[in-house]
Short mmCIF file of C-alpha atoms in Angstrom, two decimals:
data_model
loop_
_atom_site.label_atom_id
_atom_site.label_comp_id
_atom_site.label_asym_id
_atom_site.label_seq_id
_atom_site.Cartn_x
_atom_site.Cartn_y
_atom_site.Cartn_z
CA UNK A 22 0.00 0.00 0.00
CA UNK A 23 0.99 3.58 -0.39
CA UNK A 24 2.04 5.25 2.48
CA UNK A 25 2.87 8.67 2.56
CA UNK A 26 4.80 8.83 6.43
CA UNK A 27 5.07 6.99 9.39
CA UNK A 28 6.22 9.05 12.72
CA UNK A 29 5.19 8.72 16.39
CA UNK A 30 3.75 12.21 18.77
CA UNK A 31 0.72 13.02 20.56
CA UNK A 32 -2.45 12.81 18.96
CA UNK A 33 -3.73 16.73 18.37
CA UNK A 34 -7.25 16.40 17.47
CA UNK A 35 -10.30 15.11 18.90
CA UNK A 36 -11.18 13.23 21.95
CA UNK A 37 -7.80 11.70 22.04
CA UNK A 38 -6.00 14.91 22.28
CA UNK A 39 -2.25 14.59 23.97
CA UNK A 40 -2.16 10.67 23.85
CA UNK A 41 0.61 9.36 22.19
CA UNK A 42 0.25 7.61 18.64
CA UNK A 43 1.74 6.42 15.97
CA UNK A 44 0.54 7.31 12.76
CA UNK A 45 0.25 5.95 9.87
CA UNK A 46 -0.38 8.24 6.44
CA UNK A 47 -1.51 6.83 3.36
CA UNK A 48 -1.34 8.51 0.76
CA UNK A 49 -3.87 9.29 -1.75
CA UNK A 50 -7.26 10.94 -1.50
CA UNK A 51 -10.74 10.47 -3.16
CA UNK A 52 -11.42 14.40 -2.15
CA UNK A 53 -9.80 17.31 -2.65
CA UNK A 54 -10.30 20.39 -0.16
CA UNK A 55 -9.21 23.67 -0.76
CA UNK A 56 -7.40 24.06 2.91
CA UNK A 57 -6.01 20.52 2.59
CA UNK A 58 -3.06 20.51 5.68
CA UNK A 59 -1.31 17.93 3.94
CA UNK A 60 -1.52 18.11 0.31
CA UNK A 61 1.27 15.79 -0.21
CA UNK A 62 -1.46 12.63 0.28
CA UNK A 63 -4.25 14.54 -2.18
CA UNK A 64 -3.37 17.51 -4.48
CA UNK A 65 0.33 16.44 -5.04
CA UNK A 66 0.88 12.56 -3.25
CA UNK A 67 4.07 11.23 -2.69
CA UNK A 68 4.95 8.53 -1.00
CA UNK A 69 6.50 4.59 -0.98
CA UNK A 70 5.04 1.40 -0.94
CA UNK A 71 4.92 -0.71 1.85
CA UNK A 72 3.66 -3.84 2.77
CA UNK A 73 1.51 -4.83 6.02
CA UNK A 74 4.42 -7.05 8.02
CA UNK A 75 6.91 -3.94 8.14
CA UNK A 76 4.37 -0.79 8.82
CA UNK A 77 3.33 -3.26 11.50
CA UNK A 78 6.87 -3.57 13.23
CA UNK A 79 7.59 0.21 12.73
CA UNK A 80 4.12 1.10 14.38
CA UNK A 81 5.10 -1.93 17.57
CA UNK A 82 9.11 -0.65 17.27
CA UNK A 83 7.59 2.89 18.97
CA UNK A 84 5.94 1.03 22.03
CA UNK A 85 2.78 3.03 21.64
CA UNK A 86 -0.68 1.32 22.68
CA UNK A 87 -2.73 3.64 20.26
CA UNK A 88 -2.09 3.98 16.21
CA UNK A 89 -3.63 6.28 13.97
CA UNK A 90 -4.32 5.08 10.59
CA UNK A 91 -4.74 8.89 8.49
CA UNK A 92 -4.10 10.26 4.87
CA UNK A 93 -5.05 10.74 2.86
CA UNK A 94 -8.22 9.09 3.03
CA UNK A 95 -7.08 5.72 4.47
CA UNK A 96 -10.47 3.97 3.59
CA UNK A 97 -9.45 4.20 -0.20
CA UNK A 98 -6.25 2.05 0.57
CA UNK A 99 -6.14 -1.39 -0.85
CA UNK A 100 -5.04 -3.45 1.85
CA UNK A 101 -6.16 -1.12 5.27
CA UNK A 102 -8.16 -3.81 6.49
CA UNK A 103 -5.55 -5.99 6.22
CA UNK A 104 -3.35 -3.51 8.30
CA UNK A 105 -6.00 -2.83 10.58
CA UNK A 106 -6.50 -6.85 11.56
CA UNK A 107 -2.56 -6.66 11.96
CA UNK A 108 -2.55 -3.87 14.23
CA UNK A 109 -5.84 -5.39 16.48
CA UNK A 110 -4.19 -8.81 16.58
CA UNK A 111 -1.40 -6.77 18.28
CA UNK A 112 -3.33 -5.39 20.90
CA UNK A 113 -2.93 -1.58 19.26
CA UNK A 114 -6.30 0.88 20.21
CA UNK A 115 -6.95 1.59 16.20
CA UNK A 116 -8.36 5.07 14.80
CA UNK A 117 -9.36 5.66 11.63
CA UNK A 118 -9.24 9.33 10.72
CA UNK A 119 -11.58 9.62 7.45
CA UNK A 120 -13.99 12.08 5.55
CA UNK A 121 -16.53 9.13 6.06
CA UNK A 122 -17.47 8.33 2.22
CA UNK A 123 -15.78 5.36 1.53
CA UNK A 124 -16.75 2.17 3.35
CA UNK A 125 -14.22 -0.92 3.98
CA UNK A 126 -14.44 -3.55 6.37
CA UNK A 127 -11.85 -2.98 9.06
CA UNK A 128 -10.91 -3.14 12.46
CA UNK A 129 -11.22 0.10 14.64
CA UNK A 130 -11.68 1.40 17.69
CA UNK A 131 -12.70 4.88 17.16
CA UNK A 132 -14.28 5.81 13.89
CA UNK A 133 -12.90 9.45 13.60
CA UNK A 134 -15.05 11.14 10.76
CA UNK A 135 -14.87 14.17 9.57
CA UNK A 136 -17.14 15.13 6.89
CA UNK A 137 -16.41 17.87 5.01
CA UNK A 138 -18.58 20.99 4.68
CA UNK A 139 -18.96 23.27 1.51
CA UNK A 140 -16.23 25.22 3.20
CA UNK A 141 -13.78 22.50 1.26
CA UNK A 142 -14.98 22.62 -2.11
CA UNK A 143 -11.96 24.11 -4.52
CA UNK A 144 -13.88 26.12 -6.73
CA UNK A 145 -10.42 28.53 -7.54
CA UNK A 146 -7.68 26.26 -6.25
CA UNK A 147 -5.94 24.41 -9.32
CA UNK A 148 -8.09 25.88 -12.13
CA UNK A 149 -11.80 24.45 -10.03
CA UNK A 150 -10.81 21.84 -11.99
CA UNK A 151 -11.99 19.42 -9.06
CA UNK A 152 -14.93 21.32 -7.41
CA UNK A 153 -17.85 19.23 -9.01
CA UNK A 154 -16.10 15.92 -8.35
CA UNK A 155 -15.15 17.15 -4.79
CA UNK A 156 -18.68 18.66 -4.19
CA UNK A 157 -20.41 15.47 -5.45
CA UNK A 158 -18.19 13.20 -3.24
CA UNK A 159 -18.11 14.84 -0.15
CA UNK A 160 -21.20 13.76 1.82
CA UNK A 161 -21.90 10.35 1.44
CA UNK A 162 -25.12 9.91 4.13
CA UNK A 163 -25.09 6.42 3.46
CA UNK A 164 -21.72 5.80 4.41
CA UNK A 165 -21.98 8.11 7.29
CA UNK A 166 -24.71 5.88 8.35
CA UNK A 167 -22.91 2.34 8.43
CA UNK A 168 -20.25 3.96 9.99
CA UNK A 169 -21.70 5.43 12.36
CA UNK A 170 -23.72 2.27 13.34
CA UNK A 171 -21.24 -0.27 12.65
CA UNK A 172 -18.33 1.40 14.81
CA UNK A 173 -17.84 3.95 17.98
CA UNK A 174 -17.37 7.53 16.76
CA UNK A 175 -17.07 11.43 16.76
CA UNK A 176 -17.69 13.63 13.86
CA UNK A 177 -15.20 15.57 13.69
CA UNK A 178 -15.74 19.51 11.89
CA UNK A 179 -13.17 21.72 10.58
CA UNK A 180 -14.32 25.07 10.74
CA UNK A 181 -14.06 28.31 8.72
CA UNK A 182 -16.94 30.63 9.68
CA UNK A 183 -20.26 31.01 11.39
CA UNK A 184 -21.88 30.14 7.82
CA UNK A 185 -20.60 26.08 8.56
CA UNK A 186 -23.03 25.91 11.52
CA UNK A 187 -26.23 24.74 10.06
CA UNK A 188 -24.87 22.07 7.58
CA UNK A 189 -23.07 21.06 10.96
CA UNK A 190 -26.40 20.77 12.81
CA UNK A 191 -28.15 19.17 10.09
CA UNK A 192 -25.66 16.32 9.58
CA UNK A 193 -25.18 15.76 13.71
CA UNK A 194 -29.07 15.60 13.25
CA UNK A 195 -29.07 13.13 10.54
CA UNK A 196 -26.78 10.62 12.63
CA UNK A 197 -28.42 11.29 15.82
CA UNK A 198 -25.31 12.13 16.67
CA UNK A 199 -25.05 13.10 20.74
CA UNK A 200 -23.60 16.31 21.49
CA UNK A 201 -20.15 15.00 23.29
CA UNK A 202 -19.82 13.14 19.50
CA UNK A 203 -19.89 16.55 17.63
CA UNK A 204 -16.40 18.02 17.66
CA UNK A 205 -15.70 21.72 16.15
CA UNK A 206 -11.82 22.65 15.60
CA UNK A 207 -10.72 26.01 13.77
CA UNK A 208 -9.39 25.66 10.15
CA UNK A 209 -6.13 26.93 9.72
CA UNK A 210 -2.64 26.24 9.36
CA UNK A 211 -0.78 28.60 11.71
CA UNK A 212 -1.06 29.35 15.40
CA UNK A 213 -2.08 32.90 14.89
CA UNK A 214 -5.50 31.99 12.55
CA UNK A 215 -6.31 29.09 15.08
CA UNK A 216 -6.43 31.90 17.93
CA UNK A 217 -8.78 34.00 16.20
CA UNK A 218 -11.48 31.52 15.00
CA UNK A 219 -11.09 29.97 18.49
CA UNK A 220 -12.79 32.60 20.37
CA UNK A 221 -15.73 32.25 18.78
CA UNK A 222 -15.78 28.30 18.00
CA UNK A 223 -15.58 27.80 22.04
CA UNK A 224 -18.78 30.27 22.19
CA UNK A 225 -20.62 28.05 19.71
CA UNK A 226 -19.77 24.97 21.72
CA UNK A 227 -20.94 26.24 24.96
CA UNK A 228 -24.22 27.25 23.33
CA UNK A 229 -24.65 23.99 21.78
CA UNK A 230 -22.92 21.45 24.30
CA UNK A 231 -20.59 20.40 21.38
CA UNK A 232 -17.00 19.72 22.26
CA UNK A 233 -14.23 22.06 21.19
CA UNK A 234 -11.17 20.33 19.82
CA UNK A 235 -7.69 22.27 19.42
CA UNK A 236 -5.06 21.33 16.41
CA UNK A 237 -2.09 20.50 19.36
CA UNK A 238 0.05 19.83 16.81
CA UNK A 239 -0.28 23.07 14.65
CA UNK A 240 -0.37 25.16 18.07
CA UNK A 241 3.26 23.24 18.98
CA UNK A 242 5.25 23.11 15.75
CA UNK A 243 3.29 24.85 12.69
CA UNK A 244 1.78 22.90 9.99
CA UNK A 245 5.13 20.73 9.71
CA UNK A 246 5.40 17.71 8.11
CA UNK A 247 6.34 14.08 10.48
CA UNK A 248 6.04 15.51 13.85
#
């Protein structure tokens, strides 16, 4: 399979914020978002292939409990359920970080979706050359719904401006999603910009009784590559 990186740090999203994981980045993407943090797995992926036996000793070799499987959109990958039956036979806690429409049988112990919101569609980046094929694939309610059945899970939101709230609402609504699953996290790629739509993303969450998520990692070293 193609994997963009494998490196070990603190989870910096979600309800797993500060626990340390390994993660592993595929690379390749069926979507591609205008903000994309890590266009090296979607607008321009790079990347080796490796197979299941040596990702899994490189993920054990760190002496982590928890392993994040990321792109990318991991879900795409040929043989992720193959890694992810490695990695549960190992007695690794398994997230999958995915824009939830692609469905594969794996093994997982949090289902961390984050479905994207207009906000994403590239309507000017690289010509809008993807912005139909992004805006058709984007929300896939039937996916959402298996996965959101079939595994534990948190929907995960990036966030650019007061204008995401009601497609937020009306998706949480859709899944009967409860509040402590919704999770709301500033777009951005620099400390500064995360500051700023902060403010007013906490606000939203106390109003709503959704939980606010920082970006750790982008508050602690920038949006750098491996760390």
């Amino acid at each position: 399979m193609r994997i963009s990186e494998v490196f070990y740090s603190v989870q910096g999203e979600g309800s797993l914020v500060g626990v340390p994981s390994v993660f592993v980045r595929t690379s390749g993407c069926n979507l591609r978002c205008t903000w994309c943090d890590t266009p090296y797995t979607s607008w321009q992926p790079d990347g080796s292939d490796r197979n299941v036996e040596s990702l899994l000793q490189e993920t054990l070799s760190h002496g982590a409990r928890h392993v994040v499987v990321t792109g990318g959109e991991p879900m795409i990958a040929p043989e992720v359920g193959a890694l992810t039956r490695a990695l549960r036979d190992a007695g690794l806690h398994i997230t999958i970080e995915t824009a939830g429409t692609v469905y594969t049988e794996v093994c997982c112990d949090l289902m961390s979706i984050s479905p994207k919101l207009a906000n994403s569609t590239p309507h000017a980046r690289d010509g809008g050359r993807w912005a139909a094929q992004h805006q058709r694939l984007r929300y896939n309610p039937d996916v959402l719904r298996r996965l959101t059945r079939d595994f534990p899970y948190q929907l995960k939101f990036v966030v650019s401006a007061p204008s995401d709230l009601g497609e937020i609402e009306r998706i949480g609504a859709e899944r009967g999603a409860a509040t402590e699953s919704v999770i709301l996290m500033p777009e951005g790629v620099d400390p500064q910009t995360l500051r700023q739509r902060s403010e007013w993303i906490v606000e939203v969450c106390k109003q709503h009784g959704w939980r606010f998520s920082p970006r750790l990692h982008v508050d602690i070293w920038g949006n750098r590559r491996g760390i």
